[in-house]
Short mmCIF file of C-alpha atoms in Angstrom, two decimals:
data_model
loop_
_atom_site.label_atom_id
_atom_site.label_comp_id
_atom_site.label_asym_id
_atom_site.label_seq_id
_atom_site.Cartn_x
_atom_site.Cartn_y
_atom_site.Cartn_z
CA MET A 251 -25.24 -32.99 -37.97
CA THR A 252 -25.81 -29.87 -40.05
CA LEU A 253 -26.64 -30.47 -43.69
CA PRO A 254 -23.99 -28.91 -45.97
CA LEU A 255 -26.44 -26.62 -47.82
CA ASP A 256 -28.75 -25.84 -44.89
CA GLY A 257 -29.93 -22.23 -45.33
CA ILE A 258 -29.35 -22.14 -49.11
CA THR A 259 -32.44 -21.36 -51.21
CA VAL A 260 -32.63 -22.51 -54.83
CA ILE A 261 -35.22 -21.32 -57.35
CA ALA A 262 -35.62 -23.94 -60.09
CA LEU A 263 -37.16 -22.91 -63.41
CA GLU A 264 -36.70 -26.40 -64.73
CA GLN A 265 -38.15 -29.24 -66.70
CA ALA A 266 -37.29 -32.75 -67.86
CA VAL A 267 -33.87 -34.04 -66.70
CA ALA A 268 -30.73 -31.88 -66.74
CA ALA A 269 -31.63 -29.03 -64.36
CA PRO A 270 -33.87 -31.20 -62.12
CA PHE A 271 -30.95 -33.65 -61.70
CA ALA A 272 -28.69 -30.82 -60.53
CA SER A 273 -31.25 -29.22 -58.19
CA ARG A 274 -32.28 -32.55 -56.67
CA GLN A 275 -28.71 -33.14 -55.58
CA LEU A 276 -28.68 -29.69 -53.98
CA ALA A 277 -31.89 -30.66 -52.16
CA ASP A 278 -30.25 -33.88 -50.95
CA LEU A 279 -27.56 -31.72 -49.34
CA GLY A 280 -30.14 -29.67 -47.48
CA ALA A 281 -30.88 -26.76 -49.83
CA ARG A 282 -34.42 -25.49 -50.01
CA VAL A 283 -35.39 -26.05 -53.65
CA ILE A 284 -38.51 -24.23 -54.85
CA LYS A 285 -39.54 -25.78 -58.14
CA ILE A 286 -41.59 -23.45 -60.33
CA GLU A 287 -44.05 -25.37 -62.51
CA ARG A 288 -46.63 -24.34 -65.07
CA GLY A 289 -50.26 -25.27 -64.55
CA THR A 290 -49.80 -28.58 -66.33
CA GLY A 291 -46.58 -29.28 -64.43
CA ASP A 292 -43.09 -30.26 -65.47
CA PHE A 293 -43.69 -32.37 -68.57
CA ALA A 294 -41.54 -35.13 -67.05
CA ARG A 295 -44.54 -35.82 -64.78
CA GLY A 296 -46.22 -37.32 -67.84
CA TYR A 297 -43.39 -39.41 -69.30
CA ASP A 298 -44.79 -42.64 -67.82
CA ASP A 299 -46.82 -43.92 -64.86
CA LYS A 300 -44.69 -46.87 -63.73
CA VAL A 301 -44.04 -45.87 -60.09
CA ASN A 302 -47.48 -46.59 -58.66
CA GLY A 303 -48.94 -44.03 -61.05
CA LEU A 304 -46.07 -41.53 -60.92
CA ALA A 305 -43.50 -41.05 -63.68
CA SER A 306 -40.19 -42.82 -63.06
CA TYR A 307 -38.28 -39.80 -64.37
CA PHE A 308 -40.08 -37.42 -62.02
CA VAL A 309 -39.62 -39.64 -58.98
CA TRP A 310 -35.90 -39.94 -59.70
CA LEU A 311 -35.32 -36.21 -60.22
CA ASN A 312 -37.57 -34.29 -57.86
CA ARG A 313 -37.52 -35.54 -54.29
CA GLY A 314 -37.12 -32.98 -51.56
CA LYS A 315 -38.46 -30.04 -53.58
CA GLU A 316 -41.37 -27.65 -53.05
CA SER A 317 -43.71 -27.49 -56.04
CA VAL A 318 -45.12 -24.02 -56.76
CA VAL A 319 -47.41 -23.41 -59.73
CA LEU A 320 -47.00 -19.96 -61.28
CA ASP A 321 -48.08 -18.35 -64.53
CA LEU A 322 -45.00 -16.28 -65.25
CA LYS A 323 -46.87 -14.22 -67.85
CA ASP A 324 -49.20 -13.04 -65.10
CA PRO A 325 -47.81 -9.81 -63.56
CA ALA A 326 -48.67 -10.86 -59.99
CA ASP A 327 -47.01 -14.25 -60.32
CA PHE A 328 -43.97 -12.74 -62.03
CA ALA A 329 -43.69 -10.19 -59.22
CA LEU A 330 -43.75 -13.05 -56.74
CA LEU A 331 -40.95 -14.79 -58.64
CA THR A 332 -38.97 -11.55 -58.60
CA ALA A 333 -39.40 -11.32 -54.83
CA MET A 334 -38.15 -14.89 -54.49
CA VAL A 335 -35.10 -14.16 -56.66
CA ARG A 336 -34.17 -11.20 -54.46
CA GLU A 337 -33.77 -13.57 -51.51
CA ALA A 338 -32.47 -16.69 -53.26
CA ASP A 339 -28.92 -17.99 -53.35
CA VAL A 340 -29.21 -19.91 -56.62
CA LEU A 341 -31.44 -19.79 -59.67
CA ILE A 342 -31.14 -22.74 -62.05
CA GLN A 343 -32.99 -22.90 -65.35
CA ASN A 344 -33.13 -25.02 -68.48
CA LEU A 345 -36.10 -23.51 -70.29
CA VAL A 346 -35.93 -23.21 -74.08
CA PRO A 347 -33.22 -20.78 -75.26
CA GLY A 348 -34.23 -17.16 -74.71
CA ALA A 349 -37.29 -17.96 -72.58
CA VAL A 350 -36.05 -16.34 -69.35
CA ASP A 351 -34.88 -13.28 -71.29
CA ARG A 352 -38.33 -12.88 -72.84
CA LEU A 353 -39.87 -13.12 -69.38
CA GLY A 354 -37.69 -10.21 -68.27
CA LEU A 355 -35.46 -12.29 -66.00
CA SER A 356 -32.19 -12.57 -67.85
CA ALA A 357 -29.08 -13.47 -65.87
CA GLU A 358 -27.98 -9.85 -65.84
CA ALA A 359 -31.41 -8.64 -64.69
CA ALA A 360 -31.50 -11.27 -61.95
CA LEU A 361 -28.08 -10.22 -60.62
CA GLU A 362 -29.19 -6.60 -60.60
CA LEU A 363 -31.97 -7.70 -58.26
CA ASN A 364 -29.60 -9.82 -56.19
CA PRO A 365 -25.84 -9.35 -56.70
CA LYS A 366 -25.13 -12.45 -54.57
CA LEU A 367 -27.24 -14.72 -56.77
CA ILE A 368 -25.70 -17.64 -58.64
CA PHE A 369 -27.60 -17.89 -61.92
CA ALA A 370 -27.04 -21.24 -63.68
CA SER A 371 -28.38 -21.90 -67.18
CA ILE A 372 -28.33 -25.27 -68.92
CA SER A 373 -28.86 -25.38 -72.68
CA GLY A 374 -28.16 -27.72 -75.53
CA TYR A 375 -25.42 -25.78 -77.30
CA GLY A 376 -24.64 -22.66 -75.25
CA ALA A 377 -25.08 -18.97 -76.01
CA GLY A 378 -23.75 -17.68 -79.31
CA GLY A 379 -22.95 -19.61 -82.45
CA ALA A 380 -25.22 -20.98 -85.13
CA TYR A 381 -26.69 -23.63 -82.83
CA GLU A 382 -27.70 -21.29 -80.01
CA ASP A 383 -31.45 -21.55 -80.65
CA LYS A 384 -31.49 -25.14 -81.86
CA LYS A 385 -33.69 -27.51 -79.87
CA ALA A 386 -31.69 -30.11 -77.99
CA TYR A 387 -32.76 -33.39 -76.43
CA ASP A 388 -30.60 -36.13 -74.99
CA LEU A 389 -30.48 -38.46 -78.00
CA LEU A 390 -29.83 -35.56 -80.35
CA ILE A 391 -26.83 -34.46 -78.27
CA GLN A 392 -25.62 -38.07 -78.25
CA CYS A 393 -25.61 -37.78 -82.05
CA GLU A 394 -23.97 -34.35 -82.23
CA SER A 395 -21.26 -35.25 -79.71
CA GLY A 396 -20.18 -38.32 -81.67
CA LEU A 397 -21.24 -40.72 -78.93
CA LEU A 398 -23.28 -42.82 -81.34
CA SER A 399 -20.28 -43.11 -83.63
CA VAL A 400 -18.47 -45.21 -81.01
CA THR A 401 -21.47 -46.99 -79.44
CA GLY A 402 -23.19 -50.04 -80.86
CA MET A 403 -22.24 -52.79 -83.27
CA PRO A 404 -19.88 -52.21 -86.23
CA ASP A 405 -22.75 -51.86 -88.70
CA ASN A 406 -25.35 -50.38 -86.38
CA PRO A 407 -24.89 -47.43 -84.00
CA ALA A 408 -26.86 -47.48 -80.74
CA LYS A 409 -27.80 -44.83 -78.24
CA VAL A 410 -26.85 -45.14 -74.59
CA GLY A 411 -29.82 -46.50 -72.62
CA ILE A 412 -29.95 -43.64 -70.10
CA SER A 413 -30.18 -39.85 -70.50
CA ILE A 414 -26.41 -39.52 -70.49
CA ALA A 415 -26.15 -36.05 -72.05
CA ASP A 416 -28.72 -34.64 -69.62
CA ILE A 417 -26.94 -36.33 -66.71
CA ALA A 418 -23.55 -34.99 -67.80
CA ALA A 419 -24.90 -31.43 -68.03
CA GLY A 420 -26.71 -31.80 -64.71
CA MET A 421 -23.56 -33.01 -62.99
CA TYR A 422 -21.54 -30.04 -64.29
CA ALA A 423 -24.30 -27.67 -63.22
CA TYR A 424 -24.30 -29.24 -59.74
CA SER A 425 -20.51 -29.09 -59.32
CA GLY A 426 -20.39 -25.61 -60.86
CA ILE A 427 -22.99 -24.30 -58.43
CA LEU A 428 -21.12 -25.78 -55.46
CA ALA A 429 -17.89 -24.17 -56.70
CA ALA A 430 -19.67 -20.82 -57.16
CA LEU A 431 -21.08 -21.01 -53.62
CA ILE A 432 -17.57 -21.56 -52.27
CA ASN A 433 -16.25 -18.67 -54.35
CA ARG A 434 -19.09 -16.41 -53.20
CA GLY A 435 -18.06 -17.13 -49.63
CA ARG A 436 -14.67 -15.62 -50.47
CA THR A 437 -15.73 -12.70 -52.67
CA GLY A 438 -19.31 -11.93 -51.59
CA ARG A 439 -20.34 -11.86 -55.25
CA GLY A 440 -22.70 -14.05 -57.20
CA ASP A 441 -22.00 -15.45 -60.66
CA ILE A 442 -23.53 -16.38 -64.00
CA LEU A 443 -22.90 -20.00 -64.96
CA GLU A 444 -23.52 -21.52 -68.37
CA ILE A 445 -23.58 -25.26 -68.98
CA SER A 446 -23.90 -26.72 -72.48
CA MET A 447 -25.02 -30.31 -72.99
CA LEU A 448 -22.81 -30.55 -76.09
CA GLU A 449 -19.76 -29.31 -74.20
CA ALA A 450 -20.48 -31.59 -71.24
CA MET A 451 -20.53 -34.57 -73.59
CA GLY A 452 -17.46 -33.21 -75.39
CA GLU A 453 -15.58 -33.52 -72.11
CA TRP A 454 -16.82 -37.07 -71.61
CA MET A 455 -15.92 -37.99 -75.20
CA SER A 456 -12.38 -36.64 -74.95
CA GLN A 457 -10.58 -40.01 -74.93
CA PRO A 458 -12.01 -41.29 -78.24
CA LEU A 459 -11.76 -37.70 -79.56
CA TYR A 460 -8.01 -37.56 -78.86
CA TYR A 461 -7.65 -41.11 -80.18
CA ALA A 462 -9.16 -39.97 -83.49
CA MET A 463 -7.52 -36.53 -83.70
CA TYR A 464 -4.01 -37.76 -83.07
CA GLY A 465 -4.27 -41.42 -84.10
CA GLY A 466 -5.62 -40.81 -87.57
CA GLN A 467 -8.85 -42.77 -87.21
CA ALA A 468 -11.71 -43.04 -84.71
CA PRO A 469 -12.23 -46.10 -82.50
CA GLU A 470 -14.49 -48.60 -84.22
CA ARG A 471 -17.84 -49.52 -82.75
CA SER A 472 -17.28 -52.81 -80.98
CA GLY A 473 -20.59 -53.60 -79.29
CA PRO A 474 -20.05 -54.94 -75.77
CA GLN A 475 -16.32 -55.46 -76.43
CA HIS A 476 -13.82 -52.79 -75.46
CA ALA A 477 -12.68 -51.02 -78.63
CA SER A 478 -8.98 -50.92 -77.75
CA ILE A 479 -8.35 -53.56 -75.03
CA ALA A 480 -8.54 -57.36 -75.35
CA PRO A 481 -9.76 -59.58 -73.87
CA TYR A 482 -12.35 -57.21 -72.41
CA GLY A 483 -16.05 -57.99 -72.81
CA PRO A 484 -18.59 -60.84 -72.81
CA PHE A 485 -17.86 -64.55 -73.28
CA PRO A 486 -20.50 -67.31 -73.47
CA VAL A 487 -20.34 -70.16 -70.97
CA SER A 488 -22.61 -73.17 -70.42
CA ASP A 489 -25.44 -71.36 -68.62
CA GLY A 490 -25.02 -67.68 -69.51
CA THR A 491 -22.48 -64.98 -70.24
CA VAL A 492 -19.45 -63.79 -68.30
CA PHE A 493 -17.83 -60.36 -68.70
CA LEU A 494 -14.12 -60.12 -67.96
CA ALA A 495 -11.37 -57.53 -68.36
CA VAL A 496 -7.64 -58.16 -68.67
CA GLN A 497 -5.82 -54.87 -68.10
CA ASN A 498 -2.09 -55.68 -68.22
CA GLU A 499 0.47 -58.34 -69.06
CA ARG A 500 0.64 -59.73 -65.52
CA GLU A 501 -3.11 -60.35 -65.57
CA TRP A 502 -2.84 -61.81 -69.08
CA ALA A 503 -0.27 -64.34 -67.88
CA HIS A 504 -2.50 -65.36 -64.94
CA PHE A 505 -5.50 -65.61 -67.25
CA CYS A 506 -3.64 -67.90 -69.63
CA SER A 507 -2.43 -70.23 -66.89
CA ASP A 508 -5.32 -70.17 -64.39
CA LEU A 509 -8.36 -69.84 -66.68
CA LEU A 510 -7.25 -71.18 -70.05
CA GLY A 511 -4.77 -73.79 -68.85
CA GLN A 512 -2.37 -72.62 -71.58
CA PRO A 513 0.49 -70.69 -69.93
CA ALA A 514 2.51 -70.63 -73.16
CA LEU A 515 -0.22 -68.51 -74.76
CA ALA A 516 0.97 -65.53 -72.70
CA THR A 517 4.13 -65.24 -74.81
CA ASP A 518 2.62 -66.29 -78.13
CA PRO A 519 3.61 -63.50 -80.59
CA ARG A 520 -0.02 -63.20 -81.71
CA PHE A 521 -1.14 -62.31 -78.17
CA SER A 522 1.96 -61.13 -76.32
CA SER A 523 0.82 -57.49 -76.09
CA ASN A 524 -2.53 -55.74 -75.96
CA THR A 525 -1.95 -54.34 -79.45
CA GLU A 526 -1.49 -57.86 -80.82
CA ARG A 527 -4.48 -59.22 -78.91
CA VAL A 528 -6.73 -56.50 -80.33
CA ALA A 529 -5.42 -57.16 -83.84
CA ASN A 530 -6.08 -60.91 -83.46
CA ARG A 531 -9.28 -60.61 -81.45
CA PRO A 532 -11.37 -63.16 -83.46
CA LEU A 533 -8.79 -65.92 -82.97
CA LEU A 534 -8.28 -64.93 -79.32
CA HIS A 535 -12.02 -65.20 -78.68
CA GLU A 536 -12.18 -68.62 -80.30
CA ILE A 537 -9.51 -69.87 -77.90
CA ILE A 538 -11.18 -68.33 -74.84
CA GLU A 539 -14.65 -69.60 -75.74
CA ALA A 540 -13.33 -73.09 -76.34
CA ALA A 541 -11.64 -73.10 -72.93
CA LEU A 542 -14.49 -71.58 -70.91
CA GLY A 543 -17.59 -72.66 -72.80
CA GLY A 544 -18.17 -75.86 -70.83
CA SER A 545 -18.05 -74.18 -67.42
CA SER A 546 -20.88 -72.44 -65.60
CA VAL A 547 -21.11 -68.72 -64.83
CA VAL A 548 -20.41 -69.35 -61.14
CA GLU A 549 -17.40 -71.54 -61.89
CA VAL A 550 -15.83 -69.02 -64.25
CA LEU A 551 -16.49 -66.02 -62.01
CA THR A 552 -14.99 -67.88 -59.05
CA LYS A 553 -11.82 -68.71 -61.00
CA LEU A 554 -11.56 -65.13 -62.24
CA ASP A 555 -11.85 -63.81 -58.69
CA GLU A 556 -9.19 -66.24 -57.48
CA ALA A 557 -6.89 -65.10 -60.31
CA GLN A 558 -7.72 -61.45 -59.47
CA ILE A 559 -9.06 -60.85 -62.97
CA ALA A 560 -11.82 -58.24 -63.08
CA ASN A 561 -15.22 -59.66 -63.98
CA ALA A 562 -18.93 -58.96 -63.81
CA GLN A 563 -22.32 -60.57 -64.07
CA LEU A 564 -24.63 -59.08 -66.67
CA ARG A 565 -27.65 -57.96 -64.65
CA THR A 566 -31.12 -56.77 -65.51
CA MET A 567 -32.76 -53.77 -63.85
CA LEU A 568 -34.62 -56.03 -61.42
CA GLU A 569 -31.38 -57.81 -60.60
CA LEU A 570 -29.79 -54.42 -59.88
CA ALA A 571 -32.64 -53.71 -57.45
CA ASP A 572 -31.71 -56.93 -55.64
CA HIS A 573 -27.95 -56.49 -55.96
CA PRO A 574 -26.39 -58.02 -52.84
CA GLN A 575 -23.80 -55.27 -52.48
CA LEU A 576 -26.43 -52.52 -52.34
CA HIS A 577 -28.39 -54.42 -49.71
CA GLN A 578 -25.37 -55.41 -47.64
CA ARG A 579 -24.23 -51.77 -47.57
CA GLY A 580 -27.70 -50.58 -46.61
CA ARG A 581 -28.07 -48.23 -49.58
CA TRP A 582 -31.88 -48.38 -49.93
CA ARG A 583 -34.25 -46.00 -48.14
CA GLU A 584 -37.98 -45.24 -48.22
CA ILE A 585 -39.30 -41.75 -49.00
CA GLY A 586 -42.82 -40.35 -49.07
CA SER A 587 -44.80 -39.49 -52.20
CA PRO A 588 -48.41 -38.71 -53.16
CA VAL A 589 -48.87 -42.45 -53.81
CA GLY A 590 -47.17 -43.81 -50.68
CA ASP A 591 -43.63 -44.79 -49.78
CA ILE A 592 -41.12 -45.34 -52.60
CA SER A 593 -37.72 -47.02 -52.41
CA VAL A 594 -34.74 -44.87 -53.42
CA LEU A 595 -30.99 -45.29 -53.35
CA LEU A 596 -28.89 -43.08 -51.11
CA PRO A 597 -26.68 -40.57 -52.98
CA PRO A 598 -23.44 -42.28 -54.04
CA VAL A 599 -21.17 -40.00 -51.98
CA SER A 600 -20.97 -40.74 -48.27
CA GLY A 601 -18.61 -39.33 -45.69
CA ARG A 602 -17.87 -39.24 -41.99
CA GLU A 603 -18.91 -35.59 -41.72
CA LEU A 604 -21.31 -35.44 -44.69
CA GLU A 605 -25.05 -35.70 -44.02
CA VAL A 606 -27.81 -35.85 -46.63
CA THR A 607 -31.57 -35.71 -46.51
CA LEU A 608 -34.08 -37.55 -48.67
CA GLY A 609 -37.25 -35.51 -49.06
CA THR A 610 -40.64 -36.47 -50.41
CA ILE A 611 -41.87 -36.36 -54.01
CA PRO A 612 -44.01 -33.20 -54.36
CA GLU A 613 -47.52 -33.24 -55.73
CA LEU A 614 -48.05 -30.60 -58.41
CA GLY A 615 -48.61 -27.23 -56.73
CA ALA A 616 -48.52 -28.70 -53.22
CA HIS A 617 -46.59 -25.70 -51.86
CA THR A 618 -48.07 -22.90 -53.98
CA ASP A 619 -50.28 -21.34 -51.33
CA ALA A 620 -47.70 -21.53 -48.55
CA VAL A 621 -44.88 -20.07 -50.67
CA LYS A 622 -47.10 -17.29 -52.02
CA ALA A 623 -48.19 -16.36 -48.51
CA GLU A 624 -44.58 -16.42 -47.28
CA PHE A 625 -43.14 -14.14 -49.95
CA GLN A 626 -46.16 -11.82 -50.12
CA ALA A 627 -45.81 -11.27 -46.39
CA ARG A 628 -42.10 -10.48 -46.84
CA ARG A 629 -42.89 -7.97 -49.58
CA ARG A 630 -45.22 -6.12 -47.21
CA GLN A 631 -42.56 -5.86 -44.51
#
């Protein structure tokens, strides 16, 4: 089967998370991704050394790419980059604001070289406005977007445990580039795409934003409990914790009869609607904990499944690695790296006609000589 992006060349002036996440997904679909690195490499290479000496961030974000070391302040290396841009389909960059302009490779200049180029820039706050040049990292965007205001315990905000703002921006860059490639197929023209981490998180925060704008007050931080649905969250049992979610009145009635053994509770005025259950959450939790506390995790999860009430087991990272569903669906693969084979998950989208490829993790500068020779030869033709 032909890979969807076979024949597409991507130049990646990238570092850290957001742009590498977008370009890695393009590589998974068959695009040739040429990652331009400085002499010391993408600084994500040095975040940790947990994957047999490689950084977990870099392993996650950079499979299937060619690593080319260039000094873009050197005229010869910049000329090589220019030659690459003339033949590329996509250029993606998330350097500090203004960096590509100072190099002499603004979006407009790049499209003059190659009118069919799709030039995608990821920044913290977008071009224009007072925040244009402000440094932006994931946790800082979590703060600015209001995410921390709704995450954590009532008296203590908490950040999300993954790079969620970077991932959001990377996903919009990825989908935006795919849309631009489709549009170019119709018009023959390239495009200039701009993705802001703040605006990506603004989209993801829209439900609590609307709740606050039109409801008069923001959702309160509720820790592992759902802020506006009850019962929805963790409950202690004899040998651990069970998470469950009741979504409607039919499920609430089943929960009362099948799990709590108190069918009359379903019509109790204090709990007869979600609004009332949220308002009386402390009392509701006392009743649930008293009913379930003597049972084991397995017993409660089994009853919840039988009652068709959504539930989950709180898992650690190592338990995720051993998750039976991932293994039963055959979602793990091995890829090559400078330190040997590494286990990776297949991309989460699969299809009857969709093929993906899982490339190796590149050593810093592993492809520099070959790519230089290739494009220098083309310039002489």
